[in-house]
Amino acid sequence: MEFVGWAAMVGALLGGFSRGYNLSGAFVGAVLGALMGQWLRVLMRREIRSAVQAALAEAEPEAWPVESQTFAEAETAPLREVPPPEADPAPETHQQPEPAAWVAPIAAPTDHPARTDPIEEAIVKVRAWLFGGNTIVRAGLAVLFVGLVFLARFAANAGLFPIEMRLSLIALTGVALLLVGLRKRIERPAFGLSLQGAGVAVLYLVVFAAAKAYGVLPPAAAFAFMILFAALGCGLAMMQDSLSMALASFLGGFAVPVLLGGRADTPLGLFTYLTILNVAILVIGWKKSWRPLNLLGFAATFLLAGLWGFSSYETRHFLLCEIFLLASIAIYLAAAVLYAHNTPGPLGHYADSTLLFGTALVGFGLQAGLVHGRPFAEAFSALGFGAAYLGIAALTLRQRRAEMRLLAECLLAIGVGFVTLAVPLALEAKWTAAIWALEGAGAFWVGARQARWMPRAFGLLLQAAAALMVAVSLERNVAALPLANNGFMVPMLVALPVLFTAWLLRARLEHSGSFLAQAYASREYDLRHVWFLGGFGLVCLGILRETDRYLPASAAPYWSGPALASHMQIYAAMLAILAAMALAQTFGRRRDWPVALWPARLSLPLLTLCFPAALMDGRNILYSPDVFCWVLAVSLHLWLLRHLPRDRWSLAMHAGGVILGTAMVADGLWLGIDRGALWDTSWAGVVFLISATAMLFTLTRWAGKAASRTGTEGLGWPLNPAASAYWWHGARVLAVLVYGGALATTLMAEGVTEPLPYVPLLNPVDLAALLALASLGLWRQMLCRVPAPPPGAAAIGGETGMGAGAVLGFAIANTVWLRTAHHFLGVGWDGEELIGSQIVQSGCSLLWTMIAMGLMLFAHRRQERSPWLAGAVLLGVVVAKLVMVDMSKVEGVARIVAFIGVGLLMLLIGYFVPLPPRAQSRNGVEA
């Protein structure tokens, strides 16, 4: 608890006398000082524990303590001197145990008291410090130090003695403390060390006050005395191997500028003083691994320098501040290296991460503040920091010492980080992303080669940041040269390292086996697909940026005109992305990299997006050079599709290609409509129906031959292995389109056949509808021959399909009559006018009767009752219509013709087409 007391005392002085005597400030300062002292105490105990564990690991198994003792008891037990063992004239050679295999002795079960309240625990610790060992010494030193400060202030305010005499008396008091402490260093070590620390602190105070506060000591002499006292403190601490002495001396030394410091025209005195203290700490670090002392100097130096900089810095101080900052960074970086060199551990020498990373972060933060506003100064500063750390790492690696590997890795990581940071500080965001992606690939490759997870994680983070930076920094790509421009090169320079990293991720990488390494490895392996798809997405982004390139004003007739026409942008992007898919698929097949085949699965969606985009741009598939682009694009798509593994997605692409092919055929036919100026006629309305009908007929005749077979062996690609995707999945969608299109066309189309005259049944509407009905009938007939019909095929081949076809045929027959009445009898093509026409109603009655007669004749010939009954039902509808509609609304010849014609037909039906008998079963019972 000695450090806590000293720190609380110094904190009280800092708080109480910083702005005149202030009791509340003294209390706050004491609390903060106690917290800092407790922190230093914990650090010391941790170092002692590490040293003890290392010593136990190197000792012989027989020499390990048998007594069971918990770690808490070991920490609280006082350290006792162990007499050196007597020399053994003939020591036996024992095999040393491996440190990694050493297991600490199991502590005997002990009764631990319940955890107390934090406030009570703090009170207990304060009481233990006040009334524990050396209480009188601690209290006396605290009182003496405060009294000296009071005396100095009182004498200065009252003017009782010359300033030289006052300072001399205080200095003599410090010398007396130092001498008494030296005399008691062997008899009472703790007492002697406390007096020595207080004496050195007092001497620091006197010299600094004489030089800065009162000006009675020349600066050169003051610096000489400071150097002398720093050396004295170092010598005393190293002579007695006392970390507490060193901490006490330097804590007092760093407190001097705060206690007696004032405003000065230049920070030369403060910076020189702090540098002397830091050099003394570095000298001690050459021989001693005193990490708390290093941390004390580090924190005090940058805290004091930072406070001065925020309150008093001016531009004229730049050079002096720069020299001090670089010197301080060099000192504590060297202290970190010395600590690692002098501190062995069970798995190699320790690396002080606080000094290594803290010096880098704090130092660069202050450096950035100094050079802020100067062009590229921050970038060069980061580059200088990176070069320094990388240079020290290179020197460490050249020694080829395995125990220094951790230090070298930390230095390397910090150096790479600063070099990485220099890029965005010097370059634009897009080029920063490219550099980061390359650095990330390099870091990941090094981590993969050395089985280290931290560089790999750092590399992935860099590449993710690079990809995000590319995505958020998109702007119009204005460049005169194709490909050699920022819009294309930057995404590609990011994509290639990402794809390289994805290649390294294709298999699980080795790691150190630690808990963090194992947890990271599982997450890393899950990113293998994401990283490849991200890299391929960046490739596509680069392609899109290139196809969307604009020419600068000097190269375009108008301001920033596009390099390619809008339709050529679509085709260029489509073909380039398809080529990238083909390249990835080829590489994936040859290198057994399944994820490289995934982009090829999006070839059909790509074509499906580009096709309507070209249509909206006013293009046709048969235009030039559109037709060549589409032939090449479809060829690439089929090549990609052929080399995809057979699964549901590939079968869906086969079926989806049928729909896209139908749309392309329709687009080609629409070119003829456009050339003939037939957009306002029925020729244009039936184009898609004709295309779908032709495609359904083709699939029925081409792929239908595979439907009647039990397998696809002996068939060429794509029927083997995707025949069902054509005759069932693709054809089923087409059948729905054909059926719906034929029904909609025949009900809505007026039958405008210009420049040709309208001829019933020989016009585009009737022919398209009849061809659609015939194509649907052929497809249904094919499904009836399937040995193992898929779900739903049996219903289409059964009565459901027959009924749907009958409904469509009935609609076609009626609309043929309606269009005939419209074109030849002058009936308007309007729903109300058609329904109100007497001629139309009479004709419908006769037509329905003839349809019923046809159904009955068909049933009679086939000896089937169902069609006959359907015809009979239709006849009933006709009779009801005659009574309810024709009798009241139809007059004259039309009504006569309707009634007579229907009657005669019904007579003929009753005479020539009787009801077929029921089918007889094998046992003679009617079915």
Coordinates of C-alpha atoms in Angstrom, one line a residue, residues 744-923:
A744 CA -58.4 -12.9 -73.9
T745 CA -57.7 -12.4 -77.6
T746 CA -60.8 -14.1 -78.8
L747 CA -63.0 -12.2 -76.4
M748 CA -61.5 -8.8 -76.8
A749 CA -60.0 -8.6 -80.4
E750 CA -62.2 -6.8 -82.9
G751 CA -60.5 -8.5 -85.8
V752 CA -59.0 -5.5 -87.6
T753 CA -57.1 -7.2 -90.5
E754 CA -56.0 -4.2 -92.6
P755 CA -54.7 -4.1 -95.2
L756 CA -56.5 -7.4 -95.9
P757 CA -60.3 -7.9 -95.7
Y758 CA -61.8 -9.7 -92.8
V759 CA -62.6 -13.4 -93.6
P760 CA -64.1 -15.6 -90.9
L761 CA -61.6 -18.2 -89.6
L762 CA -59.0 -16.9 -92.0
N763 CA -58.0 -13.8 -90.0
P764 CA -55.2 -13.4 -87.4
V765 CA -57.5 -13.5 -84.4
D766 CA -59.4 -16.7 -85.3
L767 CA -56.3 -18.4 -86.7
A768 CA -54.2 -17.6 -83.6
A769 CA -57.0 -18.8 -81.3
L770 CA -57.5 -22.0 -83.2
L771 CA -53.8 -22.7 -83.4
A772 CA -53.5 -22.1 -79.6
L773 CA -56.3 -24.6 -79.1
A774 CA -54.7 -27.1 -81.3
S775 CA -51.3 -26.6 -79.6
L776 CA -52.9 -27.1 -76.2
G777 CA -54.6 -30.2 -77.5
L778 CA -51.3 -31.7 -78.7
W779 CA -49.6 -30.9 -75.4
R780 CA -52.4 -32.6 -73.5
Q781 CA -52.2 -35.6 -75.8
M782 CA -48.5 -35.8 -75.0
L783 CA -49.1 -35.7 -71.3
C784 CA -51.4 -38.7 -71.7
R785 CA -48.5 -40.8 -72.9
V786 CA -46.2 -40.0 -70.0
P787 CA -45.4 -43.3 -68.2
A788 CA -45.0 -41.6 -64.8
P789 CA -46.8 -38.3 -65.0
P790 CA -45.7 -35.6 -62.7
P791 CA -48.2 -34.1 -60.1
G792 CA -50.9 -32.3 -62.0
A793 CA -50.3 -33.9 -65.4
A794 CA -53.0 -36.5 -64.8
A795 CA -55.7 -33.8 -64.2
I796 CA -54.7 -32.0 -67.4
G797 CA -54.9 -35.3 -69.4
G798 CA -58.2 -36.1 -67.8
E799 CA -61.6 -34.5 -67.7
T800 CA -60.3 -31.3 -66.2
G801 CA -58.1 -30.6 -69.3
M802 CA -60.9 -31.7 -71.5
G803 CA -63.4 -29.3 -69.9
A804 CA -60.9 -26.4 -70.0
G805 CA -60.4 -27.1 -73.7
A806 CA -64.2 -27.2 -74.3
V807 CA -64.6 -23.8 -72.6
L808 CA -61.9 -22.3 -74.8
G809 CA -63.4 -23.8 -77.9
F810 CA -66.9 -22.6 -77.0
A811 CA -65.6 -19.1 -76.5
I812 CA -63.7 -19.2 -79.9
A813 CA -66.9 -20.4 -81.7
N814 CA -69.0 -17.7 -80.2
T815 CA -66.6 -14.9 -80.9
V816 CA -66.1 -16.0 -84.5
W817 CA -69.9 -15.4 -84.9
L818 CA -69.7 -12.0 -83.1
R819 CA -66.9 -10.7 -85.2
T820 CA -68.7 -11.9 -88.4
A821 CA -71.8 -10.1 -87.3
H822 CA -69.7 -7.0 -86.6
H823 CA -67.9 -6.9 -89.9
F824 CA -70.7 -8.2 -92.3
L825 CA -73.9 -7.3 -90.6
G826 CA -73.0 -3.9 -89.2
V827 CA -73.3 -4.7 -85.5
G828 CA -71.1 -2.4 -83.4
W829 CA -68.1 -4.0 -81.4
D830 CA -69.6 -3.1 -78.1
G831 CA -70.9 -5.4 -75.3
E832 CA -74.3 -3.7 -75.0
E833 CA -74.8 -3.4 -78.7
L834 CA -73.9 -7.0 -79.3
I835 CA -76.2 -8.3 -76.6
G836 CA -79.0 -6.1 -77.8
S837 CA -78.7 -7.2 -81.4
Q838 CA -81.6 -9.5 -82.6
I839 CA -79.4 -11.0 -85.3
V840 CA -76.6 -11.8 -82.8
Q841 CA -79.0 -13.4 -80.4
S842 CA -80.7 -15.6 -83.0
G843 CA -77.3 -16.6 -84.4
C844 CA -76.1 -17.6 -80.9
S845 CA -79.1 -19.8 -80.4
L846 CA -78.5 -21.6 -83.7
L847 CA -74.7 -21.8 -83.0
W848 CA -75.2 -23.2 -79.5
T849 CA -77.6 -25.8 -81.0
M850 CA -75.1 -26.9 -83.6
I851 CA -72.4 -27.1 -81.0
A852 CA -74.7 -29.3 -78.9
M853 CA -75.4 -31.4 -81.9
G854 CA -71.7 -31.8 -82.6
L855 CA -71.0 -32.9 -79.0
M856 CA -73.8 -35.5 -79.2
L857 CA -72.6 -36.8 -82.5
F858 CA -69.1 -37.1 -81.1
A859 CA -70.5 -38.9 -78.0
H860 CA -72.5 -41.3 -80.2
R861 CA -69.5 -42.3 -82.3
R862 CA -67.3 -42.7 -79.2
Q863 CA -70.1 -44.4 -77.2
E864 CA -69.4 -41.9 -74.4
R865 CA -72.2 -40.5 -72.3
S866 CA -70.4 -37.4 -70.9
P867 CA -70.2 -35.4 -74.1
W868 CA -73.7 -36.3 -74.9
L869 CA -75.0 -35.1 -71.6
A870 CA -73.0 -31.9 -72.0
G871 CA -74.7 -31.3 -75.3
A872 CA -78.0 -32.0 -73.7
V873 CA -77.3 -29.4 -71.0
L874 CA -76.4 -26.9 -73.7
L875 CA -79.6 -27.6 -75.5
G876 CA -81.5 -26.9 -72.3
V877 CA -79.7 -23.6 -72.1
V878 CA -80.7 -22.8 -75.7
V879 CA -84.3 -23.6 -74.9
A880 CA -84.2 -21.4 -71.8
K881 CA -82.6 -18.6 -73.8
L882 CA -85.3 -18.9 -76.5
V883 CA -88.0 -18.5 -73.9
M884 CA -86.5 -15.9 -71.8
V885 CA -84.5 -13.8 -74.2
D886 CA -85.3 -14.4 -77.9
M887 CA -89.1 -14.5 -77.3
S888 CA -89.1 -11.0 -75.7
K889 CA -86.3 -9.1 -77.3
V890 CA -85.9 -10.7 -80.8
E891 CA -88.5 -10.0 -83.4
G892 CA -89.2 -10.6 -87.0
V893 CA -87.2 -12.9 -89.2
A894 CA -84.5 -13.2 -86.7
R895 CA -86.7 -14.7 -84.1
I896 CA -88.3 -17.0 -86.6
V897 CA -85.0 -18.2 -87.9
A898 CA -83.8 -18.9 -84.3
F899 CA -86.8 -20.8 -83.2
I900 CA -87.1 -22.8 -86.5
G901 CA -83.5 -23.6 -86.8
V902 CA -83.1 -24.7 -83.2
G903 CA -86.2 -26.8 -83.5
L904 CA -85.0 -28.6 -86.6
L905 CA -81.6 -29.2 -85.2
M906 CA -83.1 -30.7 -82.1
L907 CA -85.2 -33.0 -84.1
L908 CA -82.2 -34.2 -86.1
I909 CA -80.3 -34.7 -82.8
G910 CA -83.1 -36.7 -81.3
Y911 CA -83.4 -38.9 -84.4
F912 CA -79.8 -39.5 -85.3
V913 CA -78.0 -39.1 -82.0
P914 CA -79.6 -41.1 -79.2
L915 CA -78.1 -41.3 -75.7
P916 CA -75.3 -43.9 -75.6
P917 CA -75.9 -46.8 -73.2
R918 CA -73.9 -47.0 -70.0
A919 CA -70.7 -48.9 -70.1
Q920 CA -71.0 -52.6 -68.8
S921 CA -68.6 -54.0 -66.4
R922 CA -67.2 -57.5 -66.6
N923 CA -69.8 -59.0 -64.3

